[in-house]
Amino acid sequence: MPFTTLTDEEEKELSRLNQFYWKEALRCEEAKAYLAGCVMLGSALENLLILMINCYSDEADLTGKVPTVKGKSKPLLSWKYIELLRVAKAAKWLPSALDLEDEWSSRKARIGDYAEVVRMVRNLAHPACYVADHYRSRVTRKYLQRQFEVVLLCRDWLAERNNKSLREHMKAEGLI
């Protein structure tokens, strides 16, 4: 394998953490802590991407988008959110039609483009990002509701990719 993947213990902890992030986001919604909820949902999606890349590391490597440092592949747990998304989009797990520099077009945007928005809203937890991208604005309930919708859609896209792989494997084994 070209990059270090997760140990069984790390994978188990990330699965537990995914449930934690989701429950925290629900608590944040109830408490009207909308930015905090958006951060939790962004972290939940980041977590799902780590687990997906871990499961399909060979496919991730074939994208040519695996991040490197000094010519050597970074261990999976060292990848940045943007790097995880870059691989997921290149692998077509979360297809996209826009580049980060493109002007937003909801007509052209696909699920991978909306996943980038989840990342960007999650990054509003960083003061410099908030000032640069959201100056004098509030993160409202509407933002959080949209984050819930997009993260659920991303989860469904990733699950469908996983289900397709399982069906193919079962056919190859003669189980179906």
CSV table of N, CA and C in Angstrom, one decimal:
chain,number,residue,atom,x,y,z
A,1,MET,N,0.8,-1.2,0.0
A,1,MET,CA,0.0,0.0,0.0
A,1,MET,C,0.9,1.2,0.0
A,2,PRO,N,0.5,2.2,-0.8
A,2,PRO,CA,1.4,3.4,-1.0
A,2,PRO,C,1.3,4.3,0.2
A,3,PHE,N,0.3,4.3,1.0
A,3,PHE,CA,0.2,5.2,2.2
A,3,PHE,C,-0.2,4.4,3.4
A,4,THR,N,0.1,4.8,4.5
A,4,THR,CA,-0.2,4.1,5.8
A,4,THR,C,-1.7,4.3,6.0
A,5,THR,N,-2.4,3.2,6.1
A,5,THR,CA,-3.8,3.2,6.4
A,5,THR,C,-4.1,3.0,7.9
A,6,LEU,N,-5.3,2.8,8.3
A,6,LEU,CA,-5.7,2.8,9.7
A,6,LEU,C,-5.4,1.4,10.3
A,7,THR,N,-5.1,1.4,11.6
A,7,THR,CA,-5.1,0.1,12.3
A,7,THR,C,-6.6,-0.3,12.6
A,8,ASP,N,-6.8,-1.5,13.0
A,8,ASP,CA,-8.2,-1.9,13.4
A,8,ASP,C,-8.7,-1.1,14.5
A,9,GLU,N,-7.8,-0.8,15.5
A,9,GLU,CA,-8.2,0.1,16.6
A,9,GLU,C,-8.6,1.5,16.2
A,10,GLU,N,-7.8,2.1,15.3
A,10,GLU,CA,-8.1,3.4,14.8
A,10,GLU,C,-9.4,3.4,14.0
A,11,GLU,N,-9.6,2.4,13.2
A,11,GLU,CA,-10.9,2.3,12.4
A,11,GLU,C,-12.1,2.2,13.4
A,12,LYS,N,-12.0,1.4,14.4
A,12,LYS,CA,-13.1,1.3,15.4
A,12,LYS,C,-13.3,2.6,16.1
A,13,GLU,N,-12.3,3.3,16.5
A,13,GLU,CA,-12.4,4.6,17.1
A,13,GLU,C,-13.1,5.6,16.2
A,14,LEU,N,-12.7,5.6,15.0
A,14,LEU,CA,-13.3,6.6,14.0
A,14,LEU,C,-14.8,6.3,13.8
A,15,SER,N,-15.1,5.0,13.8
A,15,SER,CA,-16.6,4.6,13.7
A,15,SER,C,-17.3,5.1,14.9
A,16,ARG,N,-16.8,5.0,16.0
A,16,ARG,CA,-17.4,5.5,17.3
A,16,ARG,C,-17.5,7.0,17.2
A,17,LEU,N,-16.4,7.7,16.7
A,17,LEU,CA,-16.4,9.1,16.7
A,17,LEU,C,-17.4,9.7,15.7
A,18,ASN,N,-17.7,9.0,14.7
A,18,ASN,CA,-18.7,9.4,13.7
A,18,ASN,C,-20.1,9.6,14.4
A,19,GLN,N,-20.4,8.6,15.2
A,19,GLN,CA,-21.7,8.7,15.9
A,19,GLN,C,-21.7,9.8,16.9
A,20,PHE,N,-20.5,10.0,17.6
A,20,PHE,CA,-20.4,11.1,18.5
A,20,PHE,C,-20.6,12.5,17.8
A,21,TYR,N,-20.0,12.7,16.7
A,21,TYR,CA,-20.1,14.0,16.0
A,21,TYR,C,-21.6,14.2,15.6
A,22,TRP,N,-22.2,13.2,15.1
A,22,TRP,CA,-23.6,13.4,14.7
A,22,TRP,C,-24.5,13.8,15.9
A,23,LYS,N,-24.3,13.1,17.0
A,23,LYS,CA,-25.1,13.4,18.2
A,23,LYS,C,-24.8,14.8,18.8
A,24,GLU,N,-23.5,15.2,18.7
A,24,GLU,CA,-23.1,16.5,19.1
A,24,GLU,C,-23.8,17.6,18.2
A,25,ALA,N,-23.9,17.3,16.9
A,25,ALA,CA,-24.5,18.3,16.0
A,25,ALA,C,-26.0,18.4,16.4
A,26,LEU,N,-26.6,17.3,16.7
A,26,LEU,CA,-28.0,17.4,17.1
A,26,LEU,C,-28.2,18.2,18.4
A,27,ARG,N,-27.3,18.0,19.4
A,27,ARG,CA,-27.3,18.8,20.6
A,27,ARG,C,-27.1,20.3,20.3
A,28,CYS,N,-26.2,20.6,19.4
A,28,CYS,CA,-25.9,22.0,19.0
A,28,CYS,C,-27.1,22.6,18.4
A,29,GLU,N,-27.8,21.9,17.6
A,29,GLU,CA,-29.0,22.4,17.0
A,29,GLU,C,-30.0,22.7,18.1
A,30,GLU,N,-30.2,21.9,19.0
A,30,GLU,CA,-31.2,22.1,20.1
A,30,GLU,C,-30.8,23.3,20.9
A,31,ALA,N,-29.5,23.5,21.1
A,31,ALA,CA,-29.0,24.6,21.9
A,31,ALA,C,-28.8,25.9,21.1
A,32,LYS,N,-29.2,25.9,19.8
A,32,LYS,CA,-29.0,27.0,18.9
A,32,LYS,C,-27.6,27.4,18.8
A,33,ALA,N,-26.7,26.5,18.9
A,33,ALA,CA,-25.2,26.7,18.6
A,33,ALA,C,-24.9,26.2,17.2
A,34,TYR,N,-25.4,27.1,16.3
A,34,TYR,CA,-25.4,26.7,14.9
A,34,TYR,C,-24.0,26.5,14.3
A,35,LEU,N,-23.0,27.4,14.6
A,35,LEU,CA,-21.7,27.2,14.1
A,35,LEU,C,-21.1,26.0,14.6
A,36,ALA,N,-21.2,25.7,15.9
A,36,ALA,CA,-20.7,24.5,16.5
A,36,ALA,C,-21.3,23.3,15.9
A,37,GLY,N,-22.6,23.3,15.6
A,37,GLY,CA,-23.2,22.2,14.9
A,37,GLY,C,-22.6,21.9,13.5
A,38,CYS,N,-22.4,23.1,12.8
A,38,CYS,CA,-21.8,23.0,11.5
A,38,CYS,C,-20.3,22.4,11.5
A,39,VAL,N,-19.6,22.7,12.6
A,39,VAL,CA,-18.3,22.2,12.8
A,39,VAL,C,-18.4,20.7,13.0
A,40,MET,N,-19.3,20.3,13.8
A,40,MET,CA,-19.5,18.8,14.1
A,40,MET,C,-19.8,18.0,12.9
A,41,LEU,N,-20.7,18.6,12.0
A,41,LEU,CA,-21.1,17.9,10.8
A,41,LEU,C,-20.0,17.9,9.8
A,42,GLY,N,-19.2,18.9,9.7
A,42,GLY,CA,-18.1,18.9,8.8
A,42,GLY,C,-17.1,17.9,9.3
A,43,SER,N,-16.9,17.8,10.6
A,43,SER,CA,-16.0,16.7,11.1
A,43,SER,C,-16.5,15.3,10.9
A,44,ALA,N,-17.9,15.2,10.9
A,44,ALA,CA,-18.5,13.9,10.6
A,44,ALA,C,-18.2,13.5,9.2
A,45,LEU,N,-18.3,14.4,8.3
A,45,LEU,CA,-18.0,14.1,6.9
A,45,LEU,C,-16.5,13.8,6.7
A,46,GLU,N,-15.7,14.6,7.3
A,46,GLU,CA,-14.2,14.3,7.2
A,46,GLU,C,-13.9,12.9,7.7
A,47,ASN,N,-14.6,12.5,8.8
A,47,ASN,CA,-14.4,11.2,9.3
A,47,ASN,C,-14.8,10.1,8.4
A,48,LEU,N,-16.0,10.3,7.7
A,48,LEU,CA,-16.5,9.4,6.7
A,48,LEU,C,-15.5,9.2,5.6
A,49,LEU,N,-14.9,10.3,5.2
A,49,LEU,CA,-14.0,10.3,4.1
A,49,LEU,C,-12.7,9.5,4.4
A,50,ILE,N,-12.2,9.7,5.7
A,50,ILE,CA,-11.1,8.9,6.1
A,50,ILE,C,-11.4,7.4,6.1
A,51,LEU,N,-12.6,7.0,6.6
A,51,LEU,CA,-13.0,5.6,6.6
A,51,LEU,C,-13.1,5.1,5.2
A,52,MET,N,-13.7,5.9,4.3
A,52,MET,CA,-13.9,5.4,2.9
A,52,MET,C,-12.5,5.2,2.2
A,53,ILE,N,-11.6,6.2,2.4
A,53,ILE,CA,-10.3,6.0,1.8
A,53,ILE,C,-9.5,4.9,2.4
A,54,ASN,N,-9.7,4.6,3.7
A,54,ASN,CA,-9.1,3.4,4.3
A,54,ASN,C,-9.6,2.1,3.7
A,55,CYS,N,-10.9,2.1,3.4
A,55,CYS,CA,-11.5,0.8,2.8
A,55,CYS,C,-11.1,0.6,1.4
A,56,TYR,N,-10.9,1.7,0.6
A,56,TYR,CA,-10.6,1.7,-0.8
A,56,TYR,C,-9.3,2.4,-1.1
A,57,SER,N,-8.3,2.0,-0.3
A,57,SER,CA,-7.0,2.7,-0.4
A,57,SER,C,-6.3,2.5,-1.8
A,58,ASP,N,-6.5,1.3,-2.4
A,58,ASP,CA,-5.9,1.1,-3.7
A,58,ASP,C,-6.6,2.0,-4.7
A,59,GLU,N,-7.9,2.1,-4.6
A,59,GLU,CA,-8.6,3.0,-5.6
A,59,GLU,C,-8.3,4.4,-5.3
A,60,ALA,N,-8.1,4.8,-4.1
A,60,ALA,CA,-7.7,6.2,-3.8
A,60,ALA,C,-6.3,6.5,-4.4
A,61,ASP,N,-5.4,5.5,-4.3
A,61,ASP,CA,-4.1,5.7,-4.8
A,61,ASP,C,-4.1,5.9,-6.3
A,62,LEU,N,-5.0,5.1,-7.0
A,62,LEU,CA,-5.1,5.2,-8.4
A,62,LEU,C,-5.5,6.6,-8.9
A,63,THR,N,-6.1,7.4,-8.1
A,63,THR,CA,-6.5,8.8,-8.5
A,63,THR,C,-5.3,9.7,-8.8
A,64,GLY,N,-4.1,9.3,-8.2
A,64,GLY,CA,-3.0,10.2,-8.4
A,64,GLY,C,-3.0,11.4,-7.5
A,65,LYS,N,-4.0,11.5,-6.6
A,65,LYS,CA,-4.2,12.7,-5.7
A,65,LYS,C,-3.8,12.5,-4.3
A,66,VAL,N,-3.2,11.3,-4.0
A,66,VAL,CA,-2.7,11.1,-2.6
A,66,VAL,C,-1.7,12.1,-2.2
A,67,PRO,N,-1.9,12.8,-1.1
A,67,PRO,CA,-1.0,13.8,-0.7
A,67,PRO,C,0.4,13.3,-0.3
A,68,THR,N,1.4,14.1,-0.6
A,68,THR,CA,2.8,13.6,-0.3
A,68,THR,C,3.5,14.8,0.4
A,69,VAL,N,4.6,14.3,1.1
A,69,VAL,CA,5.5,15.3,1.7
A,69,VAL,C,6.9,14.8,1.4
A,70,LYS,N,7.7,15.6,0.7
A,70,LYS,CA,9.0,15.2,0.3
A,70,LYS,C,9.0,14.0,-0.6
A,71,GLY,N,8.0,13.9,-1.4
A,71,GLY,CA,8.0,12.7,-2.4
A,71,GLY,C,7.4,11.4,-1.8
A,72,LYS,N,7.0,11.5,-0.5
A,72,LYS,CA,6.6,10.3,0.2
A,72,LYS,C,5.1,10.5,0.6
A,73,SER,N,4.3,9.5,0.4
A,73,SER,CA,2.8,9.6,0.7
A,73,SER,C,2.7,9.8,2.2
A,74,LYS,N,1.7,10.7,2.5
A,74,LYS,CA,1.4,11.0,3.9
A,74,LYS,C,0.6,9.9,4.5
A,75,PRO,N,0.7,9.5,5.8
A,75,PRO,CA,-0.2,8.6,6.4
A,75,PRO,C,-1.6,9.1,6.4
A,76,LEU,N,-2.6,8.3,6.2
A,76,LEU,CA,-4.0,8.7,6.1
A,76,LEU,C,-4.4,9.6,7.2
A,77,LEU,N,-4.1,9.4,8.4
A,77,LEU,CA,-4.5,10.2,9.5
A,77,LEU,C,-3.9,11.6,9.5
A,78,SER,N,-2.9,11.8,8.6
A,78,SER,CA,-2.2,13.2,8.5
A,78,SER,C,-2.8,14.0,7.4
A,79,TRP,N,-3.7,13.4,6.6
A,79,TRP,CA,-4.3,14.1,5.5
A,79,TRP,C,-5.2,15.3,6.0
A,80,LYS,N,-5.2,16.4,5.2
A,80,LYS,CA,-6.1,17.5,5.5
A,80,LYS,C,-7.4,17.2,4.9
A,81,TYR,N,-8.4,17.9,5.4
A,81,TYR,CA,-9.8,17.7,4.9
A,81,TYR,C,-9.9,17.9,3.4
A,82,ILE,N,-9.2,19.0,2.9
A,82,ILE,CA,-9.2,19.3,1.5
A,82,ILE,C,-8.6,18.2,0.6
A,83,GLU,N,-7.6,17.5,1.2
A,83,GLU,CA,-6.9,16.4,0.5
A,83,GLU,C,-7.8,15.2,0.4
A,84,LEU,N,-8.6,14.9,1.5
A,84,LEU,CA,-9.5,13.8,1.5
A,84,LEU,C,-10.6,14.1,0.5
A,85,LEU,N,-11.1,15.3,0.4
A,85,LEU,CA,-12.1,15.6,-0.6
A,85,LEU,C,-11.6,15.5,-2.0
A,86,ARG,N,-10.4,15.9,-2.2
A,86,ARG,CA,-9.7,15.9,-3.5
A,86,ARG,C,-9.7,14.4,-4.0
A,87,VAL,N,-9.3,13.5,-3.2
A,87,VAL,CA,-9.3,12.1,-3.5
A,87,VAL,C,-10.7,11.5,-3.8
A,88,ALA,N,-11.6,11.9,-2.9
A,88,ALA,CA,-13.0,11.4,-3.0
A,88,ALA,C,-13.6,11.8,-4.3
A,89,LYS,N,-13.3,13.1,-4.7
A,89,LYS,CA,-13.9,13.6,-6.0
A,89,LYS,C,-13.2,13.0,-7.2
A,90,ALA,N,-11.9,12.8,-7.1
A,90,ALA,CA,-11.1,12.2,-8.2
A,90,ALA,C,-11.5,10.7,-8.4
A,91,ALA,N,-11.9,10.0,-7.3
A,91,ALA,CA,-12.3,8.6,-7.4
A,91,ALA,C,-13.8,8.5,-7.8
A,92,LYS,N,-14.4,9.7,-7.9
A,92,LYS,CA,-15.9,9.8,-8.3
A,92,LYS,C,-16.8,9.2,-7.2
A,93,TRP,N,-16.3,9.1,-6.0
A,93,TRP,CA,-17.2,8.7,-4.9
A,93,TRP,C,-18.1,9.9,-4.6
A,94,LEU,N,-17.6,11.1,-4.7
A,94,LEU,CA,-18.4,12.3,-4.6
A,94,LEU,C,-18.1,13.2,-5.8
A,95,PRO,N,-18.8,12.9,-6.9
A,95,PRO,CA,-18.5,13.6,-8.2
A,95,PRO,C,-18.7,15.1,-8.0
A,96,SER,N,-17.9,15.8,-8.8
A,96,SER,CA,-18.0,17.3,-8.8
A,96,SER,C,-17.9,17.8,-10.2
A,97,ALA,N,-18.4,19.0,-10.4
A,97,ALA,CA,-18.4,19.6,-11.7
A,97,ALA,C,-17.7,21.0,-11.7
A,98,LEU,N,-17.4,21.5,-10.5
A,98,LEU,CA,-16.8,22.8,-10.3
A,98,LEU,C,-15.4,22.7,-9.8
A,99,ASP,N,-14.6,23.7,-10.1
A,99,ASP,CA,-13.3,23.8,-9.5
A,99,ASP,C,-13.4,24.8,-8.3
A,100,LEU,N,-12.5,24.7,-7.3
A,100,LEU,CA,-12.6,25.6,-6.2
A,100,LEU,C,-12.6,27.1,-6.6
A,101,GLU,N,-11.9,27.4,-7.7
A,101,GLU,CA,-11.8,28.8,-8.1
A,101,GLU,C,-13.0,29.2,-8.9
A,102,ASP,N,-13.9,28.3,-9.4
A,102,ASP,CA,-15.0,28.6,-10.2
A,102,ASP,C,-16.1,29.4,-9.4
A,103,GLU,N,-16.8,30.2,-10.1
A,103,GLU,CA,-18.0,30.8,-9.4
A,103,GLU,C,-19.0,29.8,-9.2
A,104,TRP,N,-19.8,29.9,-8.1
A,104,TRP,CA,-20.8,28.9,-7.7
A,104,TRP,C,-21.9,28.9,-8.7
A,105,SER,N,-22.3,27.7,-9.1
A,105,SER,CA,-23.4,27.5,-10.0
A,105,SER,C,-24.2,26.3,-9.5
A,106,SER,N,-25.4,26.6,-8.9
A,106,SER,CA,-26.2,25.4,-8.3
A,106,SER,C,-26.7,24.5,-9.5
A,107,ARG,N,-26.8,25.1,-10.7
A,107,ARG,CA,-27.2,24.2,-11.8
A,107,ARG,C,-26.1,23.2,-12.2
A,108,LYS,N,-24.8,23.6,-12.1
A,108,LYS,CA,-23.7,22.7,-12.4
A,108,LYS,C,-23.2,21.9,-11.2
A,109,ALA,N,-23.4,22.4,-10.0
A,109,ALA,CA,-22.9,21.7,-8.8
A,109,ALA,C,-23.4,20.3,-8.7
A,110,ARG,N,-22.5,19.5,-8.2
A,110,ARG,CA,-22.8,18.1,-7.9
A,110,ARG,C,-22.5,17.8,-6.4
A,111,ILE,N,-22.7,16.7,-6.0
A,111,ILE,CA,-22.5,16.4,-4.5
A,111,ILE,C,-21.1,16.7,-4.0
A,112,GLY,N,-20.1,16.5,-4.8
A,112,GLY,CA,-18.7,16.8,-4.4
A,112,GLY,C,-18.5,18.3,-4.2
A,113,ASP,N,-19.2,19.1,-5.0
A,113,ASP,CA,-19.1,20.5,-4.8
A,113,ASP,C,-19.8,21.0,-3.5
A,114,TYR,N,-20.9,20.3,-3.2
A,114,TYR,CA,-21.6,20.7,-2.0
A,114,TYR,C,-20.8,20.2,-0.8
A,115,ALA,N,-20.0,19.1,-0.9
A,115,ALA,CA,-19.2,18.6,0.2
A,115,ALA,C,-18.1,19.7,0.4
A,116,GLU,N,-17.6,20.4,-0.6
A,116,GLU,CA,-16.6,21.4,-0.4
A,116,GLU,C,-17.3,22.6,0.4
A,117,VAL,N,-18.5,22.8,0.2
A,117,VAL,CA,-19.2,23.9,1.0
A,117,VAL,C,-19.3,23.5,2.5
A,118,VAL,N,-19.5,22.2,2.7
A,118,VAL,CA,-19.5,21.7,4.1
A,118,VAL,C,-18.2,22.0,4.7
A,119,ARG,N,-17.1,21.7,4.0
A,119,ARG,CA,-15.7,21.9,4.5
A,119,ARG,C,-15.5,23.4,4.8
A,120,MET,N,-16.0,24.2,3.8
A,120,MET,CA,-15.8,25.7,4.0
A,120,MET,C,-16.5,26.2,5.2
A,121,VAL,N,-17.7,25.8,5.4
A,121,VAL,CA,-18.5,26.2,6.6
A,121,VAL,C,-17.9,25.7,7.8
A,122,ARG,N,-17.4,24.5,7.8
A,122,ARG,CA,-16.7,23.9,9.0
A,122,ARG,C,-15.5,24.7,9.3
A,123,ASN,N,-14.8,25.2,8.3
A,123,ASN,CA,-13.6,26.0,8.5
A,123,ASN,C,-13.9,27.4,9.1
A,124,LEU,N,-15.2,27.8,9.2
A,124,LEU,CA,-15.5,29.1,9.9
A,124,LEU,C,-15.2,29.0,11.3
A,125,ALA,N,-14.8,27.9,11.9
A,125,ALA,CA,-14.4,27.8,13.3
A,125,ALA,C,-13.0,28.5,13.4
A,126,HIS,N,-12.3,28.7,12.3
A,126,HIS,CA,-11.0,29.4,12.3
A,126,HIS,C,-11.3,30.9,12.2
A,127,PRO,N,-10.8,31.7,13.1
A,127,PRO,CA,-11.1,33.1,13.1
A,127,PRO,C,-10.7,33.8,11.8
A,128,ALA,N,-9.6,33.5,11.2
A,128,ALA,CA,-9.2,34.1,10.0
A,128,ALA,C,-10.1,33.7,8.8
A,129,CYS,N,-10.6,32.5,8.8
A,129,CYS,CA,-11.5,32.1,7.8
A,129,CYS,C,-12.9,32.8,8.0
A,130,TYR,N,-13.3,32.9,9.2
A,130,TYR,CA,-14.6,33.6,9.5
A,130,TYR,C,-14.5,35.1,9.0
A,131,VAL,N,-13.4,35.7,9.3
A,131,VAL,CA,-13.3,37.2,8.9
A,131,VAL,C,-13.2,37.3,7.4
A,132,ALA,N,-12.5,36.4,6.8
A,132,ALA,CA,-12.3,36.5,5.3
A,132,ALA,C,-13.5,36.1,4.6
A,133,ASP,N,-14.3,35.1,5.0
A,133,ASP,CA,-15.3,34.5,4.2
A,133,ASP,C,-16.8,34.8,4.7
A,134,HIS,N,-16.9,35.3,6.0
A,134,HIS,CA,-18.2,35.4,6.5
A,134,HIS,C,-18.3,36.7,7.4
A,135,TYR,N,-17.5,37.7,7.1
A,135,TYR,CA,-17.4,38.9,7.9
A,135,TYR,C,-18.8,39.5,8.1
A,136,ARG,N,-19.1,39.9,9.4
A,136,ARG,CA,-20.3,40.5,9.8
A,136,ARG,C,-21.6,39.7,9.5
A,137,SER,N,-21.4,38.4,9.4
A,137,SER,CA,-22.6,37.5,9.1
A,137,SER,C,-22.7,36.5,10.3
A,138,ARG,N,-23.8,35.9,10.4
A,138,ARG,CA,-24.0,34.9,11.4
A,138,ARG,C,-24.2,33.6,10.7
A,139,VAL,N,-23.8,32.5,11.4
A,139,VAL,CA,-24.2,31.2,11.0
A,139,VAL,C,-25.5,30.9,11.6
A,140,THR,N,-26.5,30.7,10.8
A,140,THR,CA,-27.9,30.5,11.3
A,140,THR,C,-28.4,29.1,11.3
A,141,ARG,N,-29.6,28.9,11.7
A,141,ARG,CA,-30.2,27.6,11.7
A,141,ARG,C,-30.3,27.0,10.3
A,142,LYS,N,-30.5,27.9,9.3
A,142,LYS,CA,-30.6,27.5,7.9
A,142,LYS,C,-29.2,26.9,7.5
A,143,TYR,N,-28.1,27.5,7.9
A,143,TYR,CA,-26.8,26.9,7.6
A,143,TYR,C,-26.7,25.5,8.1
A,144,LEU,N,-27.1,25.3,9.4
A,144,LEU,CA,-27.0,24.0,10.0
A,144,LEU,C,-27.9,23.0,9.3
A,145,GLN,N,-29.1,23.4,9.0
A,145,GLN,CA,-30.0,22.5,8.4
A,145,GLN,C,-29.4,22.0,7.0
A,146,ARG,N,-28.9,23.0,6.3
A,146,ARG,CA,-28.3,22.6,5.0
A,146,ARG,C,-27.1,21.7,5.2
A,147,GLN,N,-26.3,21.9,6.2
A,147,GLN,CA,-25.2,21.0,6.5
A,147,GLN,C,-25.7,19.6,6.8
A,148,PHE,N,-26.7,19.5,7.6
A,148,PHE,CA,-27.3,18.1,7.8
A,148,PHE,C,-27.7,17.5,6.5
A,149,GLU,N,-28.4,18.2,5.6
A,149,GLU,CA,-28.8,17.7,4.3
A,149,GLU,C,-27.7,17.2,3.5
A,150,VAL,N,-26.7,18.0,3.4
A,150,VAL,CA,-25.5,17.7,2.5
A,150,VAL,C,-24.7,16.5,3.1
A,151,VAL,N,-24.5,16.5,4.4
A,151,VAL,CA,-23.7,15.4,4.9
A,151,VAL,C,-24.5,14.1,4.8
A,152,LEU,N,-25.8,14.1,5.0
A,152,LEU,CA,-26.6,12.9,4.7
A,152,LEU,C,-26.5,12.4,3.3
A,153,LEU,N,-26.6,13.4,2.4
A,153,LEU,CA,-26.4,13.0,0.9
A,153,LEU,C,-25.0,12.4,0.6
A,154,CYS,N,-24.0,13.0,1.2
A,154,CYS,CA,-22.7,12.5,1.0
A,154,CYS,C,-22.5,11.1,1.6
A,155,ARG,N,-23.1,10.9,2.7
A,155,ARG,CA,-23.1,9.6,3.4
A,155,ARG,C,-23.8,8.6,2.5
A,156,ASP,N,-24.9,9.0,1.9
A,156,ASP,CA,-25.6,8.1,1.0
A,156,ASP,C,-24.8,7.8,-0.3
A,157,TRP,N,-24.1,8.7,-0.8
A,157,TRP,CA,-23.3,8.5,-2.0
A,157,TRP,C,-22.2,7.5,-1.7
A,158,LEU,N,-21.5,7.8,-0.5
A,158,LEU,CA,-20.4,6.9,-0.1
A,158,LEU,C,-20.9,5.5,0.2
A,159,ALA,N,-22.1,5.4,0.8
A,159,ALA,CA,-22.7,4.1,1.1
A,159,ALA,C,-23.1,3.3,-0.2
A,160,GLU,N,-23.6,4.1,-1.2
A,160,GLU,CA,-23.9,3.4,-2.5
A,160,GLU,C,-22.7,2.9,-3.2
A,161,ARG,N,-21.6,3.6,-3.1
A,161,ARG,CA,-20.3,3.2,-3.7
A,161,ARG,C,-19.9,1.9,-3.0
A,162,ASN,N,-20.0,1.9,-1.7
A,162,ASN,CA,-19.6,0.7,-0.9
A,162,ASN,C,-20.6,-0.5,-1.2
A,163,ASN,N,-21.8,-0.3,-1.3
A,163,ASN,CA,-22.8,-1.3,-1.6
A,163,ASN,C,-22.5,-1.9,-3.0
A,164,LYS,N,-22.2,-1.0,-4.0
A,164,LYS,CA,-21.9,-1.5,-5.3
A,164,LYS,C,-20.7,-2.4,-5.3
A,165,SER,N,-19.7,-2.1,-4.5
A,165,SER,CA,-18.5,-2.9,-4.4
A,165,SER,C,-18.8,-4.3,-3.8
A,166,LEU,N,-19.7,-4.2,-2.8
A,166,LEU,CA,-20.1,-5.5,-2.1
A,166,LEU,C,-20.9,-6.4,-3.1
A,167,ARG,N,-21.8,-5.8,-3.9
A,167,ARG,CA,-22.5,-6.6,-4.8
A,167,ARG,C,-21.6,-7.2,-5.9
A,168,GLU,N,-20.6,-6.4,-6.3
A,168,GLU,CA,-19.6,-7.0,-7.3
A,168,GLU,C,-18.9,-8.1,-6.7
A,169,HIS,N,-18.4,-8.0,-5.5
A,169,HIS,CA,-17.7,-9.0,-4.8
A,169,HIS,C,-18.5,-10.3,-4.6
A,170,MET,N,-19.8,-10.1,-4.2
A,170,MET,CA,-20.7,-11.2,-4.0
A,170,MET,C,-20.9,-12.0,-5.4
A,171,LYS,N,-21.1,-11.2,-6.4
A,171,LYS,CA,-21.2,-11.8,-7.8
A,171,LYS,C,-20.0,-12.6,-8.2
A,172,ALA,N,-18.8,-12.0,-7.9
A,172,ALA,CA,-17.6,-12.7,-8.2
A,172,ALA,C,-17.4,-14.0,-7.4
A,173,GLU,N,-17.9,-14.0,-6.2
A,173,GLU,CA,-17.8,-15.2,-5.4
A,173,GLU,C,-19.0,-16.2,-5.6
A,174,GLY,N,-19.9,-15.8,-6.5
A,174,GLY,CA,-21.0,-16.7,-6.8
A,174,GLY,C,-22.1,-16.7,-5.8
A,175,LEU,N,-22.1,-15.7,-4.9
A,175,LEU,CA,-23.1,-15.7,-3.8
A,175,LEU,C,-24.4,-15.1,-4.3
A,176,ILE,N,-24.4,-14.3,-5.4
A,176,ILE,CA,-25.7,-13.8,-5.9
A,176,ILE,C,-25.7,-14.0,-7.4
